[in-house]
Amino acid sequence: MIERLLPPGVTSSEAFDDAAPAPLFPAEAALMEGRRARRRRQFATARACARRCLAALGRAPAPLLPGPGGAPQWPAGVVGSITHCDGYRAAVAAPADTVAALGIDAEPAGPLPPGVLGLITSEPERAHLRALASADPDTPWERVFFSAKEAVYKAWYPATGTWLGFRDATLALSPAGTFTATLHLPSPPVDPVYEGRWLATETLVITAVARG
Ligand SMILES: CC(C)(COP(=O)(O)OP(=O)(O)OC[C@H]1O[C@@H](n2cnc3c(N)ncnc32)[C@H](O)[C@@H]1OP(=O)(O)O)[C@@H](O)C(=O)NCCC(=O)NCCS
C-alpha cells in the first residue's frame, strides 16, 4: 500500500504480520535484549523491511540502530524511515543524493484516545477537522492528522536533530489524499513547508512525507 504514497525513486517494503522477521545483527539483538516480545517482533520485521529497501537500492544488509532522538541510522548515502503499529510494519529508503528527507507513519484506524486531539491541534486545525468530518464522516480524520504530523517529524528530525512539537506546525489535509504542514518556527533550518500523502483503509492509516 505504502508505495502509492511515494514518488519514483523511493523504495519501500511492508508487512502485515511478523511471519518473516530479519535475522538481527549482534548490535540489534543486544538492543532488543530484555524488551517485550511484541517490541522485538515489530523491530525484527521492520528490519526485514528495511533490508529489502537497502537491497533494492543495491546496498548490502546493515544494522539499523537508533541514533540520538531514536531516529534510525541508515548507511551513509541513504535516507529512510520506519514505522510499525498493530498489523503493519514498513520501511522506506532512497539515495540521499536524490531524496533529502523521508518520513512515514502508520496508525490503527479509528478515533484518537480521549484528550489527545487537544494536545496536537490548534483551534483552527480543529475547525478544519470538523469541516472534513462533516463532509466525509467515514474517514478517521483525527487519526490521519496525528499520523501526518508524526510523518513530518520523522522527516524533520534526521535533517535537523531537533525537537518539533505538534503545535509547531499547522497541518491541512486534503480529501484527495495529500497534506501540507507549515512550520511556524522563528528561523527554521530547512524549508518550513512539508508536503505529504495519506491513505486510510478500514483498519489502517498510513502517511508519508518525501522531500526531494
Ligand atoms: C518518534 C515518533 C514520531 C515515533 O512515532 P510512533 O507512532 O510512536 O512509532 P512508529 O512505530 O510509527 O515509529 C517508530 C520508528 O520511528 C523511528 N523514529 C524514532 N524516533 C525518530 C526520530 N526522532 N526521527 C525519525 N524517526 C524516528 C524509528 O525507526 C522507530 O522504529 P525503531 O525504534 O524500530 O527503529 C513519536 O513517538 C514522537 O515522539 N512524536 C512526537 C513528535 C512529533 O510527532 N511532533 C510532530 C511535529 S509536527
Coordinates of C-alpha atoms and ligand atoms in Angstrom, one line a residue:
M1 CA 0.0 0.0 0.0
I2 CA 2.7 2.5 1.0
E3 CA 4.2 2.7 -2.4
R4 CA 1.1 4.6 -3.5
L5 CA 2.2 7.4 -1.3
L6 CA 5.8 7.7 -2.5
P7 CA 7.4 9.4 -5.5
P8 CA 9.5 7.4 -8.0
G9 CA 13.0 6.6 -6.7
V10 CA 11.9 5.8 -3.2
T11 CA 12.0 2.1 -2.3
S12 CA 9.5 0.6 0.2
S13 CA 8.7 -2.7 1.8
E14 CA 5.8 -3.5 4.2
A15 CA 4.5 -6.5 6.2
F16 CA 1.2 -7.2 7.9
D17 CA 2.4 -9.8 10.3
D18 CA 5.7 -11.0 11.8
A19 CA 6.0 -14.2 9.9
A20 CA 9.3 -13.2 8.3
P21 CA 11.5 -11.3 10.7
A22 CA 15.1 -10.4 9.8
P23 CA 17.9 -12.2 11.5
L24 CA 19.3 -9.4 13.7
F25 CA 22.9 -8.1 13.7
P26 CA 24.6 -8.6 17.1
A27 CA 24.2 -4.9 18.0
E28 CA 20.5 -5.0 17.1
A29 CA 19.9 -8.2 19.1
A30 CA 21.7 -6.6 22.1
L31 CA 19.4 -3.6 21.8
M32 CA 16.3 -5.9 22.0
E33 CA 17.6 -7.9 25.0
G34 CA 15.0 -7.7 27.8
R35 CA 12.5 -5.9 25.6
R36 CA 8.9 -7.2 25.4
A37 CA 8.1 -9.8 22.8
R38 CA 5.8 -7.5 20.8
R39 CA 8.5 -4.9 20.5
R40 CA 11.1 -7.5 19.5
R41 CA 8.8 -8.9 16.8
Q42 CA 8.0 -5.4 15.4
F43 CA 11.6 -4.4 15.4
A44 CA 12.8 -7.5 13.6
T45 CA 10.0 -7.4 11.0
A46 CA 10.7 -3.7 10.4
R47 CA 14.4 -4.6 9.9
A48 CA 13.4 -7.2 7.3
C49 CA 11.5 -4.4 5.5
A50 CA 14.5 -2.0 5.8
R51 CA 16.9 -4.7 4.5
R52 CA 14.7 -5.2 1.5
C53 CA 14.7 -1.5 0.8
L54 CA 18.5 -1.5 1.0
A55 CA 18.7 -4.5 -1.3
A56 CA 16.5 -2.7 -3.8
L57 CA 19.0 0.2 -3.7
G58 CA 21.9 -2.2 -4.4
R59 CA 23.2 -1.9 -0.8
A60 CA 24.4 -4.6 1.5
P61 CA 22.4 -5.6 4.6
A62 CA 23.4 -3.3 7.5
P63 CA 22.3 -2.9 11.1
L64 CA 19.7 -0.2 11.7
L65 CA 20.3 1.1 15.2
P66 CA 18.7 4.2 16.8
G67 CA 20.8 7.3 16.9
P68 CA 20.1 10.4 19.0
G69 CA 16.4 11.0 19.4
G70 CA 15.6 7.5 18.3
A71 CA 16.0 8.1 14.6
P72 CA 17.2 5.0 12.7
Q73 CA 20.8 5.4 11.4
W74 CA 20.8 4.4 7.8
P75 CA 24.1 3.5 6.0
A76 CA 25.9 6.6 4.6
G77 CA 24.3 7.9 1.5
V78 CA 20.8 6.5 2.3
V79 CA 17.8 8.3 3.8
G80 CA 14.9 6.3 5.1
S81 CA 12.1 5.9 7.6
I82 CA 10.5 3.1 9.6
T83 CA 7.0 2.6 11.2
H84 CA 5.2 -0.1 13.0
C85 CA 1.8 -0.5 14.6
D86 CA -0.6 -3.4 15.2
G87 CA -1.0 -5.2 11.9
Y88 CA 1.5 -3.2 10.0
R89 CA 5.3 -2.6 9.7
A90 CA 7.1 -0.7 6.9
A91 CA 10.3 0.9 5.8
V92 CA 11.1 3.3 3.0
A93 CA 14.6 4.3 1.7
A94 CA 16.2 6.3 -1.1
P95 CA 19.6 7.5 -2.1
A96 CA 20.5 10.7 -0.2
D97 CA 21.7 12.4 -3.4
T98 CA 18.2 12.3 -4.9
V99 CA 15.9 12.5 -1.8
A100 CA 16.6 14.9 1.1
A101 CA 14.1 13.5 3.7
L102 CA 11.6 10.7 4.2
G103 CA 9.1 10.2 7.0
I104 CA 6.4 7.5 7.3
D105 CA 3.9 6.7 9.9
A106 CA 1.2 4.1 10.4
E107 CA -1.7 4.1 12.9
P108 CA -4.7 1.9 13.6
A109 CA -7.7 3.5 12.0
G110 CA -10.2 4.9 14.5
P111 CA -10.6 7.7 16.9
L112 CA -7.7 9.1 18.9
P113 CA -7.6 8.3 22.6
P114 CA -9.6 10.9 24.7
G115 CA -7.6 14.1 25.3
V116 CA -5.0 13.7 22.5
L117 CA -6.7 15.9 19.9
G118 CA -6.4 19.0 22.1
L119 CA -2.7 18.4 22.6
I120 CA -1.8 18.1 18.9
T121 CA -4.1 20.8 17.3
S122 CA -4.8 24.5 17.4
E123 CA -8.4 25.7 17.3
P124 CA -8.2 26.5 13.5
E125 CA -7.0 22.9 12.9
R126 CA -9.9 21.5 14.9
A127 CA -12.3 23.6 12.8
H128 CA -10.6 22.2 9.7
L129 CA -11.1 18.6 11.0
R130 CA -14.8 19.3 11.9
A131 CA -15.4 20.5 8.3
L132 CA -13.7 17.4 6.9
A133 CA -15.7 15.1 9.1
S134 CA -18.9 16.8 8.2
A135 CA -18.3 16.3 4.5
D136 CA -16.9 12.7 5.0
P137 CA -17.8 11.1 8.3
D138 CA -16.3 7.7 7.4
T139 CA -12.6 8.8 7.2
P140 CA -10.8 8.8 10.6
W141 CA -9.6 12.4 10.1
E142 CA -8.2 12.9 13.5
R143 CA -6.0 9.8 13.2
V144 CA -4.9 10.8 9.7
F145 CA -4.0 14.2 11.2
F146 CA -2.0 12.8 14.0
S147 CA -0.2 10.3 11.7
A148 CA 0.7 13.1 9.2
K149 CA 2.3 15.2 11.9
E150 CA 4.3 12.2 13.1
A151 CA 5.5 11.6 9.5
V152 CA 6.5 15.2 9.3
Y153 CA 8.5 14.8 12.5
K154 CA 10.3 11.7 11.2
A155 CA 11.3 13.6 8.1
W156 CA 12.3 16.7 10.1
Y157 CA 14.4 15.1 12.9
P158 CA 17.2 13.4 10.9
A159 CA 17.7 16.6 8.9
T160 CA 17.8 18.9 11.9
G161 CA 18.5 16.9 15.1
T162 CA 16.0 19.0 17.0
W163 CA 12.6 18.5 18.6
L164 CA 9.5 19.7 16.8
G165 CA 6.3 19.9 18.8
F166 CA 2.8 19.2 17.4
R167 CA 1.9 22.8 17.9
D168 CA 5.0 23.9 15.9
A169 CA 3.2 23.1 12.6
T170 CA -0.1 23.9 11.1
L171 CA -1.4 20.9 9.1
A172 CA -4.0 20.9 6.3
L173 CA -5.4 17.7 5.0
S174 CA -7.0 17.3 1.5
P175 CA -9.7 14.7 0.9
A176 CA -7.7 14.0 -2.3
G177 CA -5.1 12.2 -0.2
T178 CA -2.5 14.9 0.2
F179 CA -1.5 17.2 3.1
T180 CA 0.6 20.2 3.8
A181 CA 2.4 21.1 7.0
T182 CA 3.7 24.6 7.5
L183 CA 6.1 25.0 10.4
H184 CA 6.0 28.3 12.3
L185 CA 9.4 28.5 13.9
P186 CA 11.4 31.7 14.1
S187 CA 14.2 30.6 11.8
P188 CA 13.7 27.0 10.6
P189 CA 17.0 25.3 9.4
V190 CA 15.1 23.7 6.5
D191 CA 12.3 24.6 4.1
P192 CA 9.3 25.0 6.6
V193 CA 6.7 23.6 4.2
Y194 CA 6.3 19.8 4.1
E195 CA 4.1 18.1 1.5
G196 CA 2.8 14.6 2.1
R197 CA 0.3 12.0 1.1
W198 CA -2.1 9.8 3.2
L199 CA -4.4 6.8 2.8
A200 CA -6.9 5.1 5.1
T201 CA -8.3 1.6 4.9
E202 CA -10.9 0.1 7.3
T203 CA -8.1 -0.8 9.7
L204 CA -5.1 1.4 9.0
V205 CA -4.0 5.0 8.4
I206 CA -0.7 5.4 6.6
T207 CA 1.1 8.7 5.9
A208 CA 4.3 9.6 4.1
V209 CA 6.4 12.7 3.5
A210 CA 9.1 12.7 0.8
R211 CA 11.2 15.8 0.2
G212 CA 13.4 15.9 -3.0
Ligands
LIG1 C1 9.2 9.5 17.3 C2 7.7 9.3 17.0 C3 7.3 10.1 15.8 C4 7.5 7.8 16.6 O1 6.2 7.5 16.2 P1 5.3 6.3 16.8 O2 4.0 6.4 16.1 O3 5.4 6.4 18.3 O4 6.0 5.0 16.3 P2 6.2 4.3 14.9 O5 6.2 2.8 15.1 O6 5.4 4.8 13.8 O7 7.7 4.7 14.6 C5 8.8 4.1 15.3 C6 10.0 4.3 14.5 O8 10.2 5.7 14.3 C7 11.6 5.9 14.1 N1 12.0 7.0 14.9 C8 12.0 7.1 16.2 N2 12.4 8.4 16.6 C9 12.7 9.0 15.5 C10 13.1 10.4 15.2 N3 13.4 11.2 16.2 N4 13.2 10.7 13.9 C11 12.9 9.9 12.9 N5 12.5 8.6 13.1 C12 12.4 8.2 14.4 C13 12.3 4.6 14.5 O9 12.8 4.0 13.3 C14 11.2 3.8 15.2 O10 11.3 2.4 15.0 P3 12.5 1.6 15.6 O11 12.7 2.0 17.0 O12 12.1 0.2 15.4 O13 13.7 1.9 14.7 C15 6.8 9.7 18.2 O14 7.0 8.7 19.2 C16 7.1 11.0 18.7 O15 8.0 11.2 19.6 N6 6.3 12.1 18.3 C17 6.4 13.4 18.9 C18 7.0 14.4 17.9 C19 6.1 14.7 16.8 O16 5.5 13.8 16.2 N7 5.9 16.0 16.5 C20 5.0 16.5 15.5 C21 5.6 17.6 14.7 S1 4.5 18.4 13.5

